[in-house]
């Protein structure tokens, strides 16, 4: 079958041939032809494992102990918070069925025009913020390695390291899907080996009898557990791009297998290495995770560890930048995918420079992870609810059509059920969230107890289900 470039009112969508490892991917959001779909869902395990064998997980785990939790409490939060990866897996199942990106599939939730507005927030700004968060982690490590080689601790040097890491990451996004699948399969193994060595040294130093100097009790413990859960669970909720990495699988791929391999690939390394971070904090000062871990590693291994940290964050951000470029096209910006990658990369790099040169790393991490759930939690709930209501029966050709009167035009291009659900869930979440600079009124009344994620997701799902049922905007088959 011969494929031709696809053009819609959203602009040129490339579509110039199959994605091949080692070659820049030119396909944008256009429909993946049947003859270019191959592979089995199990390949998604390595795709999701590589970015989650993560230094950021070590930092988050250490943060839980720094917050005053005991080791069993921290591990309990880690196990519970990472269960939300199942939602990332569920929406990944829509990729093979629709054959297009998650940013196009979401037209079913918000309408052709409404989706563009939502994507500016979720597909651009939050994606850029996550790029900055992960590049901050890589840059902290890279800057430390640069200083070990004798380079001065100077803002210009630090900025150069940040830009170098960002540039290398964007190459992954430019080369795209086939390269990600091939490369991440190898990197997931190599990164796991490096982090297993780190784990061995951490276990040798772990204080298994650790107890906080002042154990938390009552309301203080409940509040801390709520905040800790929000921090851990924020990561899986941010991956609404999971259909993008599944859209090249055959349409008849088992949705259970797609969901399972996606969720398991992310869940296992996230749990393991966040727990390792918590174990490290029982004997090390994880306020500076890199310095703390380097203090127990042999000198010859430190450069290996630092390089692994940088590579890990590059794999994470390569995936994020890849999906963000598709979101730019979905909004209607008339750009090919590769220039779109460069735009999101520049925005993320600017935010990284600010985060590193103005804020400290842990402040950036905690603030970001606590606040974004106000949007990502409700957005994930809407996506999962729509998939369940429609029984995952998406049609890519219908989703890519943007004409007036089309199946996803709804009322003047906006599906108000989706928009209302997202806003209602977001406002509810905002009332329950607790951060360093904002605590919602309900959270305050409840002793700073953070229930931002469950409250926002429950309200968003309930509003979407009820409103679509009453108004009949989503066909039931």
Short mmCIF file of C-alpha atoms in Angstrom, two decimals:
data_model
loop_
_atom_site.label_atom_id
_atom_site.label_comp_id
_atom_site.label_asym_id
_atom_site.label_seq_id
_atom_site.Cartn_x
_atom_site.Cartn_y
_atom_site.Cartn_z
CA UNK A 1 0.00 0.00 0.00
CA UNK A 2 1.37 3.42 -0.91
CA UNK A 3 1.07 6.13 1.71
CA UNK A 4 0.76 9.80 0.89
CA UNK A 5 1.28 12.90 2.99
CA UNK A 6 -1.82 13.75 4.94
CA UNK A 7 -2.99 17.31 5.29
CA UNK A 8 -5.86 18.53 7.42
CA UNK A 9 -6.93 21.92 8.62
CA UNK A 10 -4.44 21.42 11.44
CA UNK A 11 -1.59 21.89 9.01
CA UNK A 12 0.92 19.58 7.32
CA UNK A 13 1.25 16.31 9.16
CA UNK A 14 4.34 14.94 7.35
CA UNK A 15 3.40 11.28 6.76
CA UNK A 16 6.43 10.61 4.54
CA UNK A 17 7.03 6.93 5.25
CA UNK A 18 7.57 4.38 7.99
CA UNK A 19 9.44 5.14 11.17
CA UNK A 20 12.87 3.48 11.07
CA UNK A 21 15.46 3.21 13.81
CA UNK A 22 18.42 5.51 13.17
CA UNK A 23 16.43 7.80 10.87
CA UNK A 24 14.55 10.98 11.85
CA UNK A 25 10.84 10.25 12.06
CA UNK A 26 8.87 12.55 9.79
CA UNK A 27 5.40 11.27 10.65
CA UNK A 28 3.36 13.60 12.78
CA UNK A 29 -0.17 13.04 14.03
CA UNK A 30 -1.44 11.49 10.80
CA UNK A 31 -2.87 7.97 10.81
CA UNK A 32 -0.32 5.15 10.98
CA UNK A 33 -1.02 2.89 7.97
CA UNK A 34 -1.80 -0.77 8.60
CA UNK A 35 1.34 -1.97 6.79
CA UNK A 36 3.55 0.09 9.12
CA UNK A 37 2.16 -1.48 12.29
CA UNK A 38 4.12 -4.31 13.83
CA UNK A 39 5.39 -5.76 17.07
CA UNK A 40 3.81 -7.00 20.25
CA UNK A 41 2.67 -5.12 23.34
CA UNK A 42 5.50 -6.58 25.43
CA UNK A 43 7.95 -4.24 23.68
CA UNK A 44 6.33 -1.44 25.71
CA UNK A 45 7.88 -2.81 28.90
CA UNK A 46 11.39 -1.64 28.00
CA UNK A 47 10.07 1.61 26.49
CA UNK A 48 8.59 2.54 29.88
CA UNK A 49 11.26 0.96 32.06
CA UNK A 50 14.17 3.00 30.67
CA UNK A 51 12.87 6.45 31.74
CA UNK A 52 11.78 5.11 35.13
CA UNK A 53 15.08 3.57 36.18
CA UNK A 54 15.44 7.02 37.57
CA UNK A 55 17.63 9.32 39.62
CA UNK A 56 14.53 11.42 40.20
CA UNK A 57 12.96 8.38 41.88
CA UNK A 58 15.93 8.24 44.26
CA UNK A 59 15.45 11.92 45.06
CA UNK A 60 11.71 11.49 45.67
CA UNK A 61 12.30 8.49 47.91
CA UNK A 62 14.79 10.46 49.96
CA UNK A 63 12.30 13.32 50.24
CA UNK A 64 9.73 11.02 51.88
CA UNK A 65 12.13 10.29 54.75
CA UNK A 66 13.16 13.95 54.99
CA UNK A 67 9.47 14.77 55.45
CA UNK A 68 9.47 12.73 58.66
CA UNK A 69 8.00 9.40 57.56
CA UNK A 70 9.27 6.11 58.91
CA UNK A 71 10.67 3.59 56.45
CA UNK A 72 7.53 1.37 56.45
CA UNK A 73 5.32 4.45 55.96
CA UNK A 74 7.45 5.65 53.06
CA UNK A 75 7.40 2.24 51.38
CA UNK A 76 3.63 2.05 51.81
CA UNK A 77 3.21 5.41 50.08
CA UNK A 78 5.58 4.33 47.29
CA UNK A 79 3.61 1.13 46.64
CA UNK A 80 0.25 2.94 46.72
CA UNK A 81 1.21 6.04 44.74
CA UNK A 82 2.79 4.07 41.90
CA UNK A 83 -0.38 2.01 41.46
CA UNK A 84 -1.66 4.95 39.42
CA UNK A 85 0.55 3.74 36.56
CA UNK A 86 -2.41 1.51 35.70
CA UNK A 87 -4.21 4.63 34.41
CA UNK A 88 -1.25 5.37 32.13
CA UNK A 89 -1.54 1.81 30.87
CA UNK A 90 -5.29 1.98 30.34
CA UNK A 91 -5.17 5.01 28.07
CA UNK A 92 -2.22 3.50 26.16
CA UNK A 93 -4.71 0.90 24.90
CA UNK A 94 -6.34 3.61 22.77
CA UNK A 95 -3.17 4.06 20.69
CA UNK A 96 -3.34 0.88 18.56
CA UNK A 97 -7.10 1.26 18.10
CA UNK A 98 -6.99 4.89 16.96
CA UNK A 99 -3.64 4.71 15.17
CA UNK A 100 -2.85 8.30 16.07
CA UNK A 101 -1.46 10.29 18.98
CA UNK A 102 -3.05 10.84 22.38
CA UNK A 103 -3.27 14.55 21.64
CA UNK A 104 -5.62 13.74 18.74
CA UNK A 105 -7.58 11.11 20.65
CA UNK A 106 -8.39 13.74 23.27
CA UNK A 107 -10.56 15.52 20.67
CA UNK A 108 -13.13 12.93 21.68
CA UNK A 109 -13.10 14.34 25.24
CA UNK A 110 -12.97 18.08 24.61
CA UNK A 111 -14.03 18.64 21.00
CA UNK A 112 -11.93 19.86 18.09
CA UNK A 113 -11.63 23.45 19.37
CA UNK A 114 -11.82 22.70 23.09
CA UNK A 115 -8.99 20.20 22.73
CA UNK A 116 -6.68 22.87 21.36
CA UNK A 117 -7.18 25.02 24.45
CA UNK A 118 -6.61 22.09 26.80
CA UNK A 119 -3.47 21.03 24.93
CA UNK A 120 -1.87 24.45 25.36
CA UNK A 121 -1.89 23.72 29.08
CA UNK A 122 -1.34 19.96 29.21
CA UNK A 123 0.62 19.44 26.00
CA UNK A 124 2.83 22.52 26.04
CA UNK A 125 3.23 24.20 29.41
CA UNK A 126 3.13 21.11 31.64
CA UNK A 127 5.26 19.13 29.17
CA UNK A 128 7.81 21.94 29.17
CA UNK A 129 7.73 22.01 32.97
CA UNK A 130 8.45 18.27 33.11
CA UNK A 131 11.26 18.72 30.61
CA UNK A 132 12.69 21.35 32.95
CA UNK A 133 12.23 19.13 36.01
CA UNK A 134 14.08 16.18 34.50
CA UNK A 135 16.73 18.31 32.84
CA UNK A 136 17.29 19.91 36.24
CA UNK A 137 18.08 16.46 37.66
CA UNK A 138 20.45 15.69 34.80
CA UNK A 139 22.04 19.12 34.96
CA UNK A 140 22.75 18.91 38.68
CA UNK A 141 24.60 15.65 38.01
CA UNK A 142 26.29 16.93 34.85
CA UNK A 143 27.44 20.14 36.49
CA UNK A 144 28.96 18.12 39.33
CA UNK A 145 30.82 15.93 36.82
CA UNK A 146 32.06 19.02 34.97
CA UNK A 147 33.48 20.39 38.21
CA UNK A 148 35.25 17.09 38.85
CA UNK A 149 37.03 17.50 35.52
CA UNK A 150 38.33 20.89 36.64
CA UNK A 151 35.81 23.22 35.04
CA UNK A 152 34.90 26.22 37.22
CA UNK A 153 31.61 26.53 39.11
CA UNK A 154 30.35 29.40 36.97
CA UNK A 155 26.86 30.19 35.63
CA UNK A 156 28.15 30.19 32.05
CA UNK A 157 29.58 26.67 32.44
CA UNK A 158 26.40 25.48 34.14
CA UNK A 159 24.27 26.94 31.35
CA UNK A 160 26.47 25.21 28.74
CA UNK A 161 26.00 21.85 30.47
CA UNK A 162 22.22 22.35 30.56
CA UNK A 163 22.07 23.25 26.87
CA UNK A 164 24.30 20.30 25.90
CA UNK A 165 22.06 17.84 27.75
CA UNK A 166 18.94 19.42 26.26
CA UNK A 167 20.35 19.27 22.75
CA UNK A 168 21.28 15.59 23.04
CA UNK A 169 17.81 14.81 24.41
CA UNK A 170 16.05 16.52 21.54
CA UNK A 171 17.91 14.27 19.09
CA UNK A 172 16.05 11.31 20.62
CA UNK A 173 12.73 13.07 20.07
CA UNK A 174 13.70 14.00 16.51
CA UNK A 175 14.63 10.42 15.61
CA UNK A 176 11.32 9.35 17.13
CA UNK A 177 9.40 6.17 17.75
CA UNK A 178 11.49 3.46 16.08
CA UNK A 179 14.71 4.76 17.58
CA UNK A 180 13.08 5.07 21.00
CA UNK A 181 11.91 1.44 20.89
CA UNK A 182 15.31 0.14 19.74
CA UNK A 183 17.43 2.39 21.96
CA UNK A 184 15.37 2.10 25.13
CA UNK A 185 15.44 -1.70 25.05
CA UNK A 186 19.22 -1.55 25.46
CA UNK A 187 19.31 1.43 27.80
CA UNK A 188 16.78 -0.12 30.19
CA UNK A 189 19.21 -3.00 30.75
CA UNK A 190 22.32 -0.82 31.09
CA UNK A 191 20.64 1.69 33.40
CA UNK A 192 19.24 -1.10 35.57
CA UNK A 193 22.73 -2.60 35.96
CA UNK A 194 24.18 0.76 37.04
CA UNK A 195 21.38 1.46 39.50
CA UNK A 196 21.61 -2.08 40.91
CA UNK A 197 25.24 -1.36 41.78
CA UNK A 198 24.13 1.87 43.48
CA UNK A 199 21.44 -0.10 45.31
CA UNK A 200 24.07 -2.50 46.63
CA UNK A 201 26.06 0.34 48.20
CA UNK A 202 22.87 1.91 49.58
CA UNK A 203 21.79 -1.36 51.20
CA UNK A 204 25.22 -1.66 52.84
CA UNK A 205 24.68 1.74 54.48
CA UNK A 206 20.96 1.42 55.28
CA UNK A 207 19.94 1.90 58.90
CA UNK A 208 17.21 -0.73 59.16
CA UNK A 209 16.33 0.44 62.66
CA UNK A 210 15.88 4.05 61.54
CA UNK A 211 13.23 6.12 63.29
CA UNK A 212 12.58 9.87 62.92
CA UNK A 213 13.86 12.00 65.79
CA UNK A 214 10.29 13.22 66.31
CA UNK A 215 7.84 10.61 64.93
CA UNK A 216 4.77 12.07 63.28
CA UNK A 217 1.41 11.37 64.86
CA UNK A 218 -2.25 12.18 64.36
CA UNK A 219 -3.07 15.07 62.05
CA UNK A 220 0.58 15.79 61.29
CA UNK A 221 1.11 12.21 60.10
CA UNK A 222 -2.07 12.25 58.00
CA UNK A 223 -1.06 15.55 56.39
CA UNK A 224 2.43 14.28 55.57
CA UNK A 225 1.12 11.02 54.14
CA UNK A 226 -1.26 12.97 51.89
CA UNK A 227 1.50 15.22 50.57
CA UNK A 228 3.81 12.23 50.09
CA UNK A 229 1.17 10.35 48.11
CA UNK A 230 0.63 13.39 45.88
CA UNK A 231 4.35 13.66 45.17
CA UNK A 232 4.73 9.97 44.28
CA UNK A 233 1.49 9.64 42.29
CA UNK A 234 2.08 12.82 40.29
CA UNK A 235 4.56 11.06 38.00
CA UNK A 236 2.25 8.39 36.51
CA UNK A 237 -0.54 10.95 36.16
CA UNK A 238 1.71 13.11 33.98
CA UNK A 239 2.02 10.46 31.27
CA UNK A 240 -1.11 11.07 29.24
CA UNK A 241 1.12 10.52 26.18
CA UNK A 242 1.15 6.73 26.51
CA UNK A 243 -0.99 6.22 23.33
CA UNK A 244 1.82 7.85 21.33
CA UNK A 245 4.18 4.97 22.11
CA UNK A 246 1.55 2.31 21.35
CA UNK A 247 0.06 3.65 18.09
CA UNK A 248 2.46 1.69 15.88
CA UNK A 249 1.21 -1.65 17.26
CA UNK A 250 -1.38 -3.58 15.21
CA UNK A 251 -4.95 -2.43 15.73
CA UNK A 252 -5.98 -5.84 17.04
CA UNK A 253 -3.33 -5.82 19.81
CA UNK A 254 -4.77 -6.95 23.12
CA UNK A 255 -5.78 -3.84 25.10
CA UNK A 256 -5.12 -5.73 28.33
CA UNK A 257 -1.59 -6.56 27.16
CA UNK A 258 -0.94 -2.97 26.05
CA UNK A 259 -2.15 -1.61 29.38
CA UNK A 260 -0.35 -4.27 31.40
CA UNK A 261 3.07 -4.03 29.78
CA UNK A 262 2.96 -0.22 29.86
CA UNK A 263 1.98 -0.06 33.53
CA UNK A 264 4.33 -2.85 34.63
CA UNK A 265 7.30 -1.40 32.74
CA UNK A 266 6.89 1.87 34.66
CA UNK A 267 5.67 0.50 38.00
CA UNK A 268 8.47 -1.94 38.80
CA UNK A 269 11.48 0.38 38.41
CA UNK A 270 9.60 3.29 39.97
CA UNK A 271 8.81 1.27 43.10
CA UNK A 272 12.27 -0.27 43.38
CA UNK A 273 14.33 2.88 42.96
CA UNK A 274 12.05 5.20 44.92
CA UNK A 275 12.37 2.68 47.75
CA UNK A 276 16.15 2.73 47.33
CA UNK A 277 16.04 6.51 47.74
CA UNK A 278 14.10 6.11 50.97
CA UNK A 279 16.58 3.51 52.24
CA UNK A 280 19.46 5.84 51.43
CA UNK A 281 17.88 8.62 53.50
CA UNK A 282 18.00 6.46 56.66
CA UNK A 283 21.75 7.04 56.86
CA UNK A 284 22.57 9.75 54.31
CA UNK A 285 21.55 13.39 54.00
CA UNK A 286 19.39 13.19 50.88
CA UNK A 287 18.80 16.94 50.90
CA UNK A 288 21.57 16.80 48.28
CA UNK A 289 20.92 13.41 46.65
CA UNK A 290 23.87 13.44 44.29
CA UNK A 291 26.43 14.34 46.96
CA UNK A 292 24.91 11.85 49.39
CA UNK A 293 25.08 8.94 46.96
CA UNK A 294 28.53 9.85 45.69
CA UNK A 295 29.80 9.78 49.27
CA UNK A 296 29.24 6.00 49.46
CA UNK A 297 30.29 5.07 45.92
CA UNK A 298 33.87 4.21 44.95
CA UNK A 299 35.63 6.98 43.08
CA UNK A 300 35.92 5.03 39.82
CA UNK A 301 32.18 4.40 39.73
CA UNK A 302 31.02 7.98 40.32
CA UNK A 303 31.44 9.09 36.67
CA UNK A 304 29.52 5.98 35.57
CA UNK A 305 26.72 6.84 37.98
CA UNK A 306 26.59 10.47 36.84
CA UNK A 307 26.50 9.49 33.17
CA UNK A 308 23.67 7.03 33.95
CA UNK A 309 21.73 9.83 35.66
CA UNK A 310 22.14 12.06 32.62
CA UNK A 311 21.21 9.29 30.17
CA UNK A 312 18.16 8.34 32.24
CA UNK A 313 16.76 11.86 32.24
CA UNK A 314 17.46 12.10 28.53
CA UNK A 315 15.35 8.98 27.93
CA UNK A 316 12.56 10.45 30.02
CA UNK A 317 12.64 13.80 28.29
CA UNK A 318 13.11 12.29 24.85
CA UNK A 319 9.71 10.66 25.27
CA UNK A 320 8.17 13.87 26.64
CA UNK A 321 9.54 16.08 23.85
CA UNK A 322 8.40 13.55 21.24
CA UNK A 323 4.81 13.68 22.48
CA UNK A 324 4.88 17.44 23.04
CA UNK A 325 5.78 17.94 19.37
CA UNK A 326 2.68 15.96 18.40
CA UNK A 327 0.61 18.13 20.74
CA UNK A 328 1.85 21.25 18.96
CA UNK A 329 0.58 19.85 15.67
CA UNK A 330 -2.72 18.82 17.28
CA UNK A 331 -3.29 22.38 18.44
CA UNK A 332 -3.11 23.47 14.82
CA UNK A 333 0.32 25.12 14.61
CA UNK A 334 1.43 24.63 11.01
CA UNK A 335 4.76 22.99 11.73
CA UNK A 336 6.32 19.69 10.80
CA UNK A 337 7.11 17.47 13.78
CA UNK A 338 10.86 18.11 13.94
CA UNK A 339 10.61 21.94 14.16
CA UNK A 340 7.88 21.38 16.75
CA UNK A 341 10.38 19.35 18.82
CA UNK A 342 12.82 22.25 18.71
CA UNK A 343 10.19 24.72 19.91
CA UNK A 344 9.20 22.69 22.96
CA UNK A 345 12.89 22.07 23.61
CA UNK A 346 13.70 25.79 23.72
CA UNK A 347 10.84 26.41 26.15
CA UNK A 348 11.91 23.54 28.42
CA UNK A 349 15.55 24.64 28.32
CA UNK A 350 14.62 28.18 29.37
CA UNK A 351 12.63 26.83 32.32
CA UNK A 352 15.55 24.55 33.27
CA UNK A 353 17.98 27.46 33.29
CA UNK A 354 15.64 29.30 35.65
CA UNK A 355 15.13 26.27 37.89
CA UNK A 356 18.85 25.53 38.23
CA UNK A 357 20.27 29.04 38.33
CA UNK A 358 17.51 30.57 40.51
CA UNK A 359 15.90 27.76 42.56
CA UNK A 360 17.46 24.80 44.30
CA UNK A 361 16.80 21.34 42.87
CA UNK A 362 14.64 19.79 45.61
CA UNK A 363 12.45 22.89 45.87
CA UNK A 364 11.85 22.69 42.12
CA UNK A 365 11.00 18.98 42.33
CA UNK A 366 8.60 19.14 45.26
CA UNK A 367 6.77 22.27 44.11
CA UNK A 368 6.34 20.96 40.59
CA UNK A 369 5.14 17.50 41.59
CA UNK A 370 2.64 18.80 44.13
CA UNK A 371 1.10 21.45 41.90
CA UNK A 372 0.71 19.80 38.48
CA UNK A 373 -1.69 17.17 39.82
CA UNK A 374 -4.36 19.88 39.91
CA UNK A 375 -4.45 19.51 36.11
CA UNK A 376 -2.97 16.08 35.35
CA UNK A 377 -5.19 14.14 37.77
CA UNK A 378 -8.53 15.37 36.40
CA UNK A 379 -7.24 15.15 32.81
CA UNK A 380 -6.27 11.51 33.32
CA UNK A 381 -9.67 10.79 34.91
CA UNK A 382 -11.51 12.28 31.92
CA UNK A 383 -9.41 10.23 29.47
CA UNK A 384 -9.95 6.95 31.31
CA UNK A 385 -13.68 7.61 31.74
CA UNK A 386 -14.12 8.37 28.04
CA UNK A 387 -12.26 5.19 27.08
CA UNK A 388 -14.45 3.11 29.39
CA UNK A 389 -17.71 4.71 28.20
CA UNK A 390 -16.76 4.25 24.52
CA UNK A 391 -15.33 0.77 25.19
CA UNK A 392 -12.13 1.91 23.48
CA UNK A 393 -13.80 2.07 20.08
CA UNK A 394 -11.93 5.01 18.57
CA UNK A 395 -11.56 5.61 14.84
CA UNK A 396 -8.48 7.52 13.76
CA UNK A 397 -10.01 8.80 10.55
CA UNK A 398 -12.89 10.37 12.48
CA UNK A 399 -10.57 11.85 15.11
CA UNK A 400 -8.34 13.46 12.47
CA UNK A 401 -11.31 15.07 10.74
CA UNK A 402 -11.91 18.63 11.93
CA UNK A 403 -14.80 19.70 9.73
CA UNK A 404 -17.89 21.42 11.11
CA UNK A 405 -20.56 18.92 11.92
CA UNK A 406 -18.07 16.07 12.33
CA UNK A 407 -18.43 13.49 15.12
CA UNK A 408 -16.16 15.47 17.45
CA UNK A 409 -17.32 18.97 16.63
CA UNK A 410 -19.98 18.85 19.35
CA UNK A 411 -21.25 22.40 20.10
CA UNK A 412 -19.22 24.95 18.15
CA UNK A 413 -16.16 22.75 18.40
CA UNK A 414 -16.31 22.28 22.17
CA UNK A 415 -17.39 19.21 24.11
CA UNK A 416 -18.58 21.01 27.20
CA UNK A 417 -18.93 17.77 29.17
CA UNK A 418 -15.17 17.26 28.99
CA UNK A 419 -14.28 20.88 29.63
CA UNK A 420 -16.69 21.09 32.59
CA UNK A 421 -15.32 17.84 34.05
CA UNK A 422 -11.73 19.06 33.74
CA UNK A 423 -12.52 22.43 35.35
CA UNK A 424 -14.63 20.90 38.12
CA UNK A 425 -11.96 18.32 38.89
CA UNK A 426 -9.21 20.93 38.78
CA UNK A 427 -11.01 23.31 41.13
CA UNK A 428 -11.77 20.47 43.53
CA UNK A 429 -8.14 19.35 43.46
CA UNK A 430 -7.02 22.93 44.06
CA UNK A 431 -9.18 23.07 47.18
CA UNK A 432 -7.44 19.96 48.57
CA UNK A 433 -3.82 20.52 47.53
CA UNK A 434 -1.03 21.47 49.94
CA UNK A 435 2.16 23.07 48.62
CA UNK A 436 4.86 25.35 49.96
CA UNK A 437 3.09 28.44 48.61
CA UNK A 438 -0.58 27.41 48.35
CA UNK A 439 -2.81 25.35 50.58
CA UNK A 440 -6.41 24.86 49.52
CA UNK A 441 -9.16 25.96 51.93
CA UNK A 442 -10.50 22.42 52.40
CA UNK A 443 -7.00 21.09 53.02
CA UNK A 444 -6.46 23.87 55.56
CA UNK A 445 -9.70 23.04 57.35
CA UNK A 446 -8.62 19.38 57.45
CA UNK A 447 -5.26 20.11 59.02
CA UNK A 448 -3.34 20.45 55.71
CA UNK A 449 -4.44 16.97 54.65
CA UNK A 450 -3.69 16.71 50.91
CA UNK A 451 -6.33 14.78 48.97
CA UNK A 452 -5.75 16.65 45.71
CA UNK A 453 -5.45 13.53 43.54
CA UNK A 454 -8.37 11.34 44.64
CA UNK A 455 -10.75 14.28 45.05
CA UNK A 456 -9.94 15.86 41.69
CA UNK A 457 -10.01 12.59 39.79
CA UNK A 458 -13.24 11.40 41.39
CA UNK A 459 -15.07 14.65 40.65
CA UNK A 460 -13.77 14.84 37.06
CA UNK A 461 -14.78 11.24 36.33
CA UNK A 462 -18.20 11.65 37.93
CA UNK A 463 -18.98 14.91 36.14
CA UNK A 464 -17.87 13.54 32.77
CA UNK A 465 -19.82 10.29 33.12
CA UNK A 466 -22.99 11.98 34.39
CA UNK A 467 -23.01 14.86 31.91
CA UNK A 468 -22.34 12.68 28.85
CA UNK A 469 -25.07 10.28 30.01
CA UNK A 470 -27.61 13.05 30.52
CA UNK A 471 -26.78 14.95 27.32
CA UNK A 472 -26.08 11.85 25.22
CA UNK A 473 -22.89 13.30 23.73
CA UNK A 474 -20.96 10.03 23.87
CA UNK A 475 -22.55 7.13 21.96
CA UNK A 476 -22.92 3.90 23.95
CA UNK A 477 -22.23 0.81 21.94
#
